CSV table of N, CA and C in Angstrom, one decimal:
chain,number,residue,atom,x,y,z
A,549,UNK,N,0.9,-1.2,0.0
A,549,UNK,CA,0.0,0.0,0.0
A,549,UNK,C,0.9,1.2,0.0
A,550,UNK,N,0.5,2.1,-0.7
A,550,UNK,CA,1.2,3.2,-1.2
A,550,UNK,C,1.6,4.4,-0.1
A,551,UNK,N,0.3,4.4,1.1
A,551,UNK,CA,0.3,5.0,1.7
A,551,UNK,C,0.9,4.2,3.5
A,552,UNK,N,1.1,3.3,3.4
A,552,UNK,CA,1.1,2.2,4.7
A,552,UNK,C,2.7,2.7,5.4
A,553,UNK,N,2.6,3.2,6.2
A,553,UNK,CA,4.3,3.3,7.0
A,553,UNK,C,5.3,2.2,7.2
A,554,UNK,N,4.4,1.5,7.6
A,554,UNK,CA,5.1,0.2,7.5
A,554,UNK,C,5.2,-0.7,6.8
A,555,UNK,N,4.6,-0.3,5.0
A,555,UNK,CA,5.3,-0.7,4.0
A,555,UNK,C,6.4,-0.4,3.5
A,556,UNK,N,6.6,0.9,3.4
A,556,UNK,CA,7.7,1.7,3.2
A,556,UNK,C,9.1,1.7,4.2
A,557,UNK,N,8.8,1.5,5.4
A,557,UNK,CA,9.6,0.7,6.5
A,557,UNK,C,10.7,-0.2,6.4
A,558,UNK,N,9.1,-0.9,5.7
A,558,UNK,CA,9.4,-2.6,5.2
A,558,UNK,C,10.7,-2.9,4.2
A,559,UNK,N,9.6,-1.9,3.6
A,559,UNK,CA,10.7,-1.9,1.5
A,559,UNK,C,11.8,-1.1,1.6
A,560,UNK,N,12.7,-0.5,2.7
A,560,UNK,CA,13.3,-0.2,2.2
A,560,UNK,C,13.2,1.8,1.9
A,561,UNK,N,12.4,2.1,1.9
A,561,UNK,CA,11.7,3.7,1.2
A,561,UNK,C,12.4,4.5,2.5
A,562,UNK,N,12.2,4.1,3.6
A,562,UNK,CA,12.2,4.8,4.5
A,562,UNK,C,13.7,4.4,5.4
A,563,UNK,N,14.6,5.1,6.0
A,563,UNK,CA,15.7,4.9,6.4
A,563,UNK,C,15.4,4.0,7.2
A,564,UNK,N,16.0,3.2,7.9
A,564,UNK,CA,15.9,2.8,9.4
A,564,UNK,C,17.0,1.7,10.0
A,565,UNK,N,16.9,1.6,11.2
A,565,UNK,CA,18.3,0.7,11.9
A,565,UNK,C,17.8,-1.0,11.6
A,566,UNK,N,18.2,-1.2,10.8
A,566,UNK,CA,17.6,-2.3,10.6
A,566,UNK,C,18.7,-3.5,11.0
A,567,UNK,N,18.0,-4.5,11.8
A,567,UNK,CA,18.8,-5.7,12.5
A,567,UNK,C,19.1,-7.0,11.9
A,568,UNK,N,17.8,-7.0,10.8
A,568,UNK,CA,17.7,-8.8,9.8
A,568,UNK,C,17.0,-7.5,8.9
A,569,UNK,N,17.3,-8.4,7.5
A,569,UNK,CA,16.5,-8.7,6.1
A,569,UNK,C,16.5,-9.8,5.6
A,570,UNK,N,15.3,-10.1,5.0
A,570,UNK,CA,15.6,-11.6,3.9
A,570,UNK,C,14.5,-10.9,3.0
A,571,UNK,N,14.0,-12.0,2.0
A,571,UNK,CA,13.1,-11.5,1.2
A,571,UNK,C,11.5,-11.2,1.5
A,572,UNK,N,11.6,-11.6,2.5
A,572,UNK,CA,10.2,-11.7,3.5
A,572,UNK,C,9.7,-10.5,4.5
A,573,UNK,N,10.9,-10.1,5.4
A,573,UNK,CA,11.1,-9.7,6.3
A,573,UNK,C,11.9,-8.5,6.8
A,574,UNK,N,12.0,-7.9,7.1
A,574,UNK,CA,12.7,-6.5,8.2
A,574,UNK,C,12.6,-6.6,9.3
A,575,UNK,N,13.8,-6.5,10.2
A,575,UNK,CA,13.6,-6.4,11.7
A,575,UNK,C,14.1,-5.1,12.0
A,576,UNK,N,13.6,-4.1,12.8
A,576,UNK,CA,14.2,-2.6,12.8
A,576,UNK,C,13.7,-2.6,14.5
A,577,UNK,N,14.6,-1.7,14.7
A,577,UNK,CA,14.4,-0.8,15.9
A,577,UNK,C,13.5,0.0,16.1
A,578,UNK,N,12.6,-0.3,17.1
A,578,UNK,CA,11.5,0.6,16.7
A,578,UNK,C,11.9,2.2,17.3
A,579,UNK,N,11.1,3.2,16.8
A,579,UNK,CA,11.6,4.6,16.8
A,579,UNK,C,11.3,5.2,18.1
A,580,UNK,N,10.0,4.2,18.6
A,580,UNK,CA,9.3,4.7,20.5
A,580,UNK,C,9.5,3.5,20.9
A,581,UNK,N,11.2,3.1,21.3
A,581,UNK,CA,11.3,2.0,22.0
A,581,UNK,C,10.4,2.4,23.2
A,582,UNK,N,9.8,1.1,23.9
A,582,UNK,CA,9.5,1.0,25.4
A,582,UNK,C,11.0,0.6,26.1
A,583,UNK,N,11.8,-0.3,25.8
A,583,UNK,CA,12.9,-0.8,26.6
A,583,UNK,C,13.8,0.0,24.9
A,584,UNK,N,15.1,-0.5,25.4
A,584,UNK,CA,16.1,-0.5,24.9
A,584,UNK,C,16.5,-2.1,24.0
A,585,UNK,N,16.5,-1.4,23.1
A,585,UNK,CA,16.1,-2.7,22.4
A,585,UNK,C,15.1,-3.0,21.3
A,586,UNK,N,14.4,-2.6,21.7
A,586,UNK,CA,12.8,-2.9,21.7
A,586,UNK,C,12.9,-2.8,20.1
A,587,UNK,N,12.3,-4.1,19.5
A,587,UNK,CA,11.9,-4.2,17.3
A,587,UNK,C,10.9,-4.3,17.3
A,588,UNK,N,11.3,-4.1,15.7
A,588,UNK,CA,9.4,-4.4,15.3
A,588,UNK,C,10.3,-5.8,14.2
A,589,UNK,N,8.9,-7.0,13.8
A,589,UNK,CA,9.6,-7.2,13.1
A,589,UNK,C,8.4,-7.1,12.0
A,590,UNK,N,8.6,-7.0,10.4
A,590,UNK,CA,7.7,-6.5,9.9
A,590,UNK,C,7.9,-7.3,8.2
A,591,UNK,N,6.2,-7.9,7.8
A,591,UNK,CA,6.7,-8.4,6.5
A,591,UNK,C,6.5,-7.5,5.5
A,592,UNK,N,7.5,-7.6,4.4
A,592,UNK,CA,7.6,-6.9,3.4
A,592,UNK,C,6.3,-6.8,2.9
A,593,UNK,N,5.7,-7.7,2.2
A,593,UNK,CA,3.7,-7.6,1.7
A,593,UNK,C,3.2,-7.2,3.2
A,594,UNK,N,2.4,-6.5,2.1
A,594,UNK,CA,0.9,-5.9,3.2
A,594,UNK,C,-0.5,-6.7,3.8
A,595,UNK,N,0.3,-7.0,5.0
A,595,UNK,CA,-1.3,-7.8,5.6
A,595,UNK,C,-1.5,-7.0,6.9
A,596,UNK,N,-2.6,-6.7,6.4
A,596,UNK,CA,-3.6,-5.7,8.1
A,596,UNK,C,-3.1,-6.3,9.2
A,597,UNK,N,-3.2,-7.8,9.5
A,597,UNK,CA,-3.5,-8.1,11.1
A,597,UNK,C,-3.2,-10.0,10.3
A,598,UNK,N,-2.9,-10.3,11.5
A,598,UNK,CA,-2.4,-11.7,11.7
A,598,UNK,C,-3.4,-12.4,10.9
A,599,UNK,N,-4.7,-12.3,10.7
A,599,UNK,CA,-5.5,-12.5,10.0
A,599,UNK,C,-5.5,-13.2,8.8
A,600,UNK,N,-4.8,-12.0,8.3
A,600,UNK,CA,-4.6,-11.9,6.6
A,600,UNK,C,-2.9,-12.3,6.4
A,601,UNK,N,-2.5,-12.5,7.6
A,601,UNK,CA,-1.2,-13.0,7.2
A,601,UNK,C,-1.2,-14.7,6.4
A,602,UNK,N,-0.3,-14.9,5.3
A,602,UNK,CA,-0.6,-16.3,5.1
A,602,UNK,C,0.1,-17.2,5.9
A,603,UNK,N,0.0,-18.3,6.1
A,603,UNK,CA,0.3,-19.4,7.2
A,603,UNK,C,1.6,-19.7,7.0
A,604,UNK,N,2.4,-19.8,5.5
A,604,UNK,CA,3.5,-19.6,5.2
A,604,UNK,C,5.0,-18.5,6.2
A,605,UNK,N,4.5,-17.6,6.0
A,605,UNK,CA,4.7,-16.3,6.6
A,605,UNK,C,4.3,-15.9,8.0
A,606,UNK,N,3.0,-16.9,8.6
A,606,UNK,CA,2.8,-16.9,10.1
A,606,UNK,C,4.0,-17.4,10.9
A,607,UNK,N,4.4,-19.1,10.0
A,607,UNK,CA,5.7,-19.9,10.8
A,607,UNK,C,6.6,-19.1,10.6
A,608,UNK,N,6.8,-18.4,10.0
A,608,UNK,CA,8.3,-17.7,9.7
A,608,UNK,C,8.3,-17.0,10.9
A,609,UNK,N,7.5,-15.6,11.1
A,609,UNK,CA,7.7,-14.8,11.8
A,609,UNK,C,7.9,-15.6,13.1
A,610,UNK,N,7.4,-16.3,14.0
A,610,UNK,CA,7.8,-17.5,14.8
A,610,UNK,C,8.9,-17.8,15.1
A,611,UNK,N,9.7,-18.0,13.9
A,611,UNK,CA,11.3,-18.4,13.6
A,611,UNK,C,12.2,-17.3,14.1
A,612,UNK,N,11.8,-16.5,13.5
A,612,UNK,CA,12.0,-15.1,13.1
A,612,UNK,C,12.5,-14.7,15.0
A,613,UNK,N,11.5,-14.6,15.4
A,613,UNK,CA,11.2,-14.0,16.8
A,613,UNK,C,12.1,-14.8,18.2
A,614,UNK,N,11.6,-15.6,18.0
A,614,UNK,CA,12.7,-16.7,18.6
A,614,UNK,C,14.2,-16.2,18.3
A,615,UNK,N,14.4,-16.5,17.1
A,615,UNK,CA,16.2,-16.5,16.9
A,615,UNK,C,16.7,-14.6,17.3
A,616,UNK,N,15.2,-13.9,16.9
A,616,UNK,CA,15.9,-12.5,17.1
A,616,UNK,C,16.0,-12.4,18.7
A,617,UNK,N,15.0,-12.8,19.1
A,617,UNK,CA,15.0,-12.7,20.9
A,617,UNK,C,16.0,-13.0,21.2
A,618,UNK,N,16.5,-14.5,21.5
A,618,UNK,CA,17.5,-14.7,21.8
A,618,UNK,C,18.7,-14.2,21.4
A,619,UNK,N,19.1,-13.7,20.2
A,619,UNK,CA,20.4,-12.8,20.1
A,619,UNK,C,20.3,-11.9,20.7
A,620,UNK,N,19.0,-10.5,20.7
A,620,UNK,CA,19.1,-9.6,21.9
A,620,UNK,C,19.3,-9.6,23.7
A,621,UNK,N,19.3,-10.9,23.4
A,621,UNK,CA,19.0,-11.5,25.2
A,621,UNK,C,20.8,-11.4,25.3
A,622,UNK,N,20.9,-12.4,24.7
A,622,UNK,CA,22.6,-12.2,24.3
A,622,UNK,C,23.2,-11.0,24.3
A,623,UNK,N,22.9,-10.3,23.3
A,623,UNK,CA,23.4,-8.9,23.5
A,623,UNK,C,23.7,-7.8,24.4
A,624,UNK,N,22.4,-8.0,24.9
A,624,UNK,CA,21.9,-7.0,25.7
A,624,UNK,C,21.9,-7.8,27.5
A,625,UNK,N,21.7,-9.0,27.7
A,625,UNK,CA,21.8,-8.9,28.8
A,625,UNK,C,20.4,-8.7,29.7
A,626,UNK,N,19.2,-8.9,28.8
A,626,UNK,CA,18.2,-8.4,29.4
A,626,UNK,C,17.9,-9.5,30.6
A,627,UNK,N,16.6,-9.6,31.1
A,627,UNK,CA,16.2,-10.2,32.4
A,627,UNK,C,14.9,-11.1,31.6
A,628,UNK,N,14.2,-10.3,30.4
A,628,UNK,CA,13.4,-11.4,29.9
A,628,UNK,C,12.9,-10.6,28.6
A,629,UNK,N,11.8,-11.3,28.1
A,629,UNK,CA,11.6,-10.5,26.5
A,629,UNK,C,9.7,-10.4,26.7
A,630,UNK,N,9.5,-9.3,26.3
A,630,UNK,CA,8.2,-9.6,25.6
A,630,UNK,C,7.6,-9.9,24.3
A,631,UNK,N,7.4,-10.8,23.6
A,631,UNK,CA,6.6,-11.2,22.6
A,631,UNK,C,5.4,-10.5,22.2
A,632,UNK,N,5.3,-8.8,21.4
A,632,UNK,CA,3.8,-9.0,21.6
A,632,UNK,C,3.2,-8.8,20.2
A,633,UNK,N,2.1,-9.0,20.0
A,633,UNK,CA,1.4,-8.5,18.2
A,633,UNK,C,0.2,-8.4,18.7
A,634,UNK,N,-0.7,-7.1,17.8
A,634,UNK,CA,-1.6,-6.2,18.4
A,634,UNK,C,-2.5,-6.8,16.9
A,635,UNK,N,-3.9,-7.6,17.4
A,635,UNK,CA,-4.8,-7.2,16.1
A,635,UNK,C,-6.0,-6.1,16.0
A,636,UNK,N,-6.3,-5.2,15.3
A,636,UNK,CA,-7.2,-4.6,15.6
A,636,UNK,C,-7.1,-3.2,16.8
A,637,UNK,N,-7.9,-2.8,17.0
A,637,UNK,CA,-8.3,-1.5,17.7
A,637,UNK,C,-8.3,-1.3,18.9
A,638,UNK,N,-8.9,-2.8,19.4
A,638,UNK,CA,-9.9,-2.9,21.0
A,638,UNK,C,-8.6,-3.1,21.4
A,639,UNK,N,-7.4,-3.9,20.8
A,639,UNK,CA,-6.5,-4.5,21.2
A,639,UNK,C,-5.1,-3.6,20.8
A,640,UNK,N,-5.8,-3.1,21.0
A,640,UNK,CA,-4.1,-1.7,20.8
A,640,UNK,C,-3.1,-1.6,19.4
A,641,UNK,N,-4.0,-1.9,18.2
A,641,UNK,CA,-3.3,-2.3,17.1
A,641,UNK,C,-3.2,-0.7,17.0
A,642,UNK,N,-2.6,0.1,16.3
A,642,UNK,CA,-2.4,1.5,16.0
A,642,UNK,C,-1.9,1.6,14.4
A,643,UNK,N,-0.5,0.3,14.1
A,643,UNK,CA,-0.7,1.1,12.3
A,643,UNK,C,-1.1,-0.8,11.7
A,644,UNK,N,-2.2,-0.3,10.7
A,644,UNK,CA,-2.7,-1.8,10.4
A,644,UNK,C,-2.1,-2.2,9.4
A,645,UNK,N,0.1,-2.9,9.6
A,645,UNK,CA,-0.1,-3.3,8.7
A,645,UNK,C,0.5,-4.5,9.6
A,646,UNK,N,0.6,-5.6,9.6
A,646,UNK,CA,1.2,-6.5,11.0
A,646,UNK,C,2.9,-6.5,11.3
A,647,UNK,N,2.4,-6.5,12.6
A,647,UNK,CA,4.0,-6.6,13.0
A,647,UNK,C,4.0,-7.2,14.3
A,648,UNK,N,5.5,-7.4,14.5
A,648,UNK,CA,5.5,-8.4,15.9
A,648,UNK,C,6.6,-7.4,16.8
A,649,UNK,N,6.3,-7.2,18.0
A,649,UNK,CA,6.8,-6.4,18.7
A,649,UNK,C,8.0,-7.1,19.7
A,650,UNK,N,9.4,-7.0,19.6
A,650,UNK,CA,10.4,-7.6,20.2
A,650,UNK,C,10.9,-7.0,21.9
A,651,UNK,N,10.3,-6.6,22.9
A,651,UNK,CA,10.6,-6.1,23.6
A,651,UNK,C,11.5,-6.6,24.8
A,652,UNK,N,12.7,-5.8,24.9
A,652,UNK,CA,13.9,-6.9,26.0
A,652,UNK,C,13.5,-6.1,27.3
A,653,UNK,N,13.0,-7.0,28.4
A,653,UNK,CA,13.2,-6.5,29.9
A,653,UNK,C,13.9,-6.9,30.9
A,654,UNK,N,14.0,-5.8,31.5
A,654,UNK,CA,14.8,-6.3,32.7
A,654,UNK,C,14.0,-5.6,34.1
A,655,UNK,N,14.6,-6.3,35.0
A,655,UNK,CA,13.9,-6.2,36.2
A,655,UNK,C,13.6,-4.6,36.7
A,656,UNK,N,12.3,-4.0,37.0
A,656,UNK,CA,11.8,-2.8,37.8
A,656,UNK,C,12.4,-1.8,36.7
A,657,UNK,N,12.0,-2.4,35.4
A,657,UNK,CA,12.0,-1.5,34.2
A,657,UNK,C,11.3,0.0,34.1
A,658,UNK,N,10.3,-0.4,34.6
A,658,UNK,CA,9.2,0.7,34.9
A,658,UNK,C,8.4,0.3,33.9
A,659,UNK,N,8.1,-0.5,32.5
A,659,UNK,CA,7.3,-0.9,31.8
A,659,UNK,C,6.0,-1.6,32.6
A,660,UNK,N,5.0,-1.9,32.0
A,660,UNK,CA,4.1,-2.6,32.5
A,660,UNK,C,2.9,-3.3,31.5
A,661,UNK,N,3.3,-3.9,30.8
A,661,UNK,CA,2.9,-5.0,29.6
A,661,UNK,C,2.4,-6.0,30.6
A,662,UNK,N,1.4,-5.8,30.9
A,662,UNK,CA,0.4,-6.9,31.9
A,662,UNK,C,-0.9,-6.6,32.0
A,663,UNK,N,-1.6,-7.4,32.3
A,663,UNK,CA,-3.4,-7.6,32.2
A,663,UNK,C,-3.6,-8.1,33.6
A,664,UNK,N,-4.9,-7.6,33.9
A,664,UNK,CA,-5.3,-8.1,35.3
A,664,UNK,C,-6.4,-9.4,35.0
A,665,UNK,N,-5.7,-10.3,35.6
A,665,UNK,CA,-6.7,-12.2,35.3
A,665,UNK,C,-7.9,-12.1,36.1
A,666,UNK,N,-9.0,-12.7,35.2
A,666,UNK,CA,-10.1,-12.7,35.9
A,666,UNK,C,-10.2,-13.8,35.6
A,667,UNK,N,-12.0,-14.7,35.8
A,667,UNK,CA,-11.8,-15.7,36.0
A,667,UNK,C,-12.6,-16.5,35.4
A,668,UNK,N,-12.4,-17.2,34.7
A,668,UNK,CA,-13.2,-18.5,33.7
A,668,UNK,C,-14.4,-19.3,34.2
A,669,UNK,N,-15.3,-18.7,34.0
A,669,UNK,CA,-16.8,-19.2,34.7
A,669,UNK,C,-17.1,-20.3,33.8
A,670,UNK,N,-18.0,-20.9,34.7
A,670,UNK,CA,-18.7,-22.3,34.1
A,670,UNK,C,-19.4,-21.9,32.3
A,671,UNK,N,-19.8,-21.5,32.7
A,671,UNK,CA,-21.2,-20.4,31.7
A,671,UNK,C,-20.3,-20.2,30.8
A,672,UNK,N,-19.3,-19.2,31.2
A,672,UNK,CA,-18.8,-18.6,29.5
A,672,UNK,C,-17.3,-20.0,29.0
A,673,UNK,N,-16.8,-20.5,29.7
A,673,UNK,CA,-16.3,-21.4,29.5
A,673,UNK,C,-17.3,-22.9,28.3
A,674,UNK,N,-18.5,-22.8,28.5
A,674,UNK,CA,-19.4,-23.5,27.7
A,674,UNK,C,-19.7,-22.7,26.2
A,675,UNK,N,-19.9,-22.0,26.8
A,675,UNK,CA,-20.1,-20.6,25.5
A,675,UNK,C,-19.2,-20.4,24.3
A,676,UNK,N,-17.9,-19.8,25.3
A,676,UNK,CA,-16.9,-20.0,24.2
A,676,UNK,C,-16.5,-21.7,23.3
A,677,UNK,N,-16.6,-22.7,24.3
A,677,UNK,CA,-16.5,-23.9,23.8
A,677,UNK,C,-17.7,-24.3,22.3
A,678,UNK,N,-18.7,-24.3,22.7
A,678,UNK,CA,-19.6,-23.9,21.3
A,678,UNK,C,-19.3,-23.2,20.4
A,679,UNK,N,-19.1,-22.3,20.5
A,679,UNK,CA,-19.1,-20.8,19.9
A,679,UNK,C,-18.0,-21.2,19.2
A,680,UNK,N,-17.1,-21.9,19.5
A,680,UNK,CA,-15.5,-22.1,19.1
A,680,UNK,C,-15.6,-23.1,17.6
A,681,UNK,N,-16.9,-24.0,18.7
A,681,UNK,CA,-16.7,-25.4,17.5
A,681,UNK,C,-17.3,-24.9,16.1
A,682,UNK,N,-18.5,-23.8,16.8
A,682,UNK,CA,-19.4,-23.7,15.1
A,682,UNK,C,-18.6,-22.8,14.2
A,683,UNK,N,-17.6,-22.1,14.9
A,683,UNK,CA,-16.9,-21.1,13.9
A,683,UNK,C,-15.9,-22.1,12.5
């Protein structure tokens, strides 16, 4: 897409610190790290949201994330990593083209990438289980 940031990112158009390339892929530093460290990793084609990614290119990024984590862990020394990918709006997605967020932590970062657990009721635990199968 002509107008997408993070196709241009992707392709090359746009400068950036970039960590990996293949023909698939860009790994860059993102520009509002949270930690030190902190990538995006981003595929060169335009897919909105994990969705529309094809399944080919789902395992990869997988691969992808793994081997980049661990080198930064390496590098850096961090205390642990967060893994994250945003689909959609409700879920904090902000540019819709997909990407996977590389974040290195370390202890009393001051970050706070966490959810408060609530709790799996009888009822909606049946619900979603239906609801799961007819999809």
């Amino acid at each position: 897409m002509s107008d997408c940031i993070f196709c241009k990112l992707a392709g090359g158009e746009i400068p950036t610190a970039t960590l990996y390339e293949d023909d698939d892929f860009r790994i860059i530093l993102d520009a509002g790290p949270a930690t030190k460290g902190h990538c995006l990793i981003l595929p060169k084609g335009h897919y909105a949201n994990i969705y529309e990614l094809p399944d080919e290119l789902a395992s990869k990024v997988f691969v992808l994330a793994k081997k980049t984590a661990a080198r930064l862990q390496k590098a850096l020394g961090c205390d642990g990593m967060n893994i994250v990918q945003n689909n959609g709006t409700a879920a904090g997605q902000t540019v819709f083209h997909f990407h996977m967020h590389l974040i290195p932590r370390w202890e009393d970062d001051g970050q706070h990438i966490l959810w408060k657990p609530g709790k799996l009721t009888d009822e909606a635990k049946e619900e979603i289980l239906r609801k799961f199968a007819e999809a």
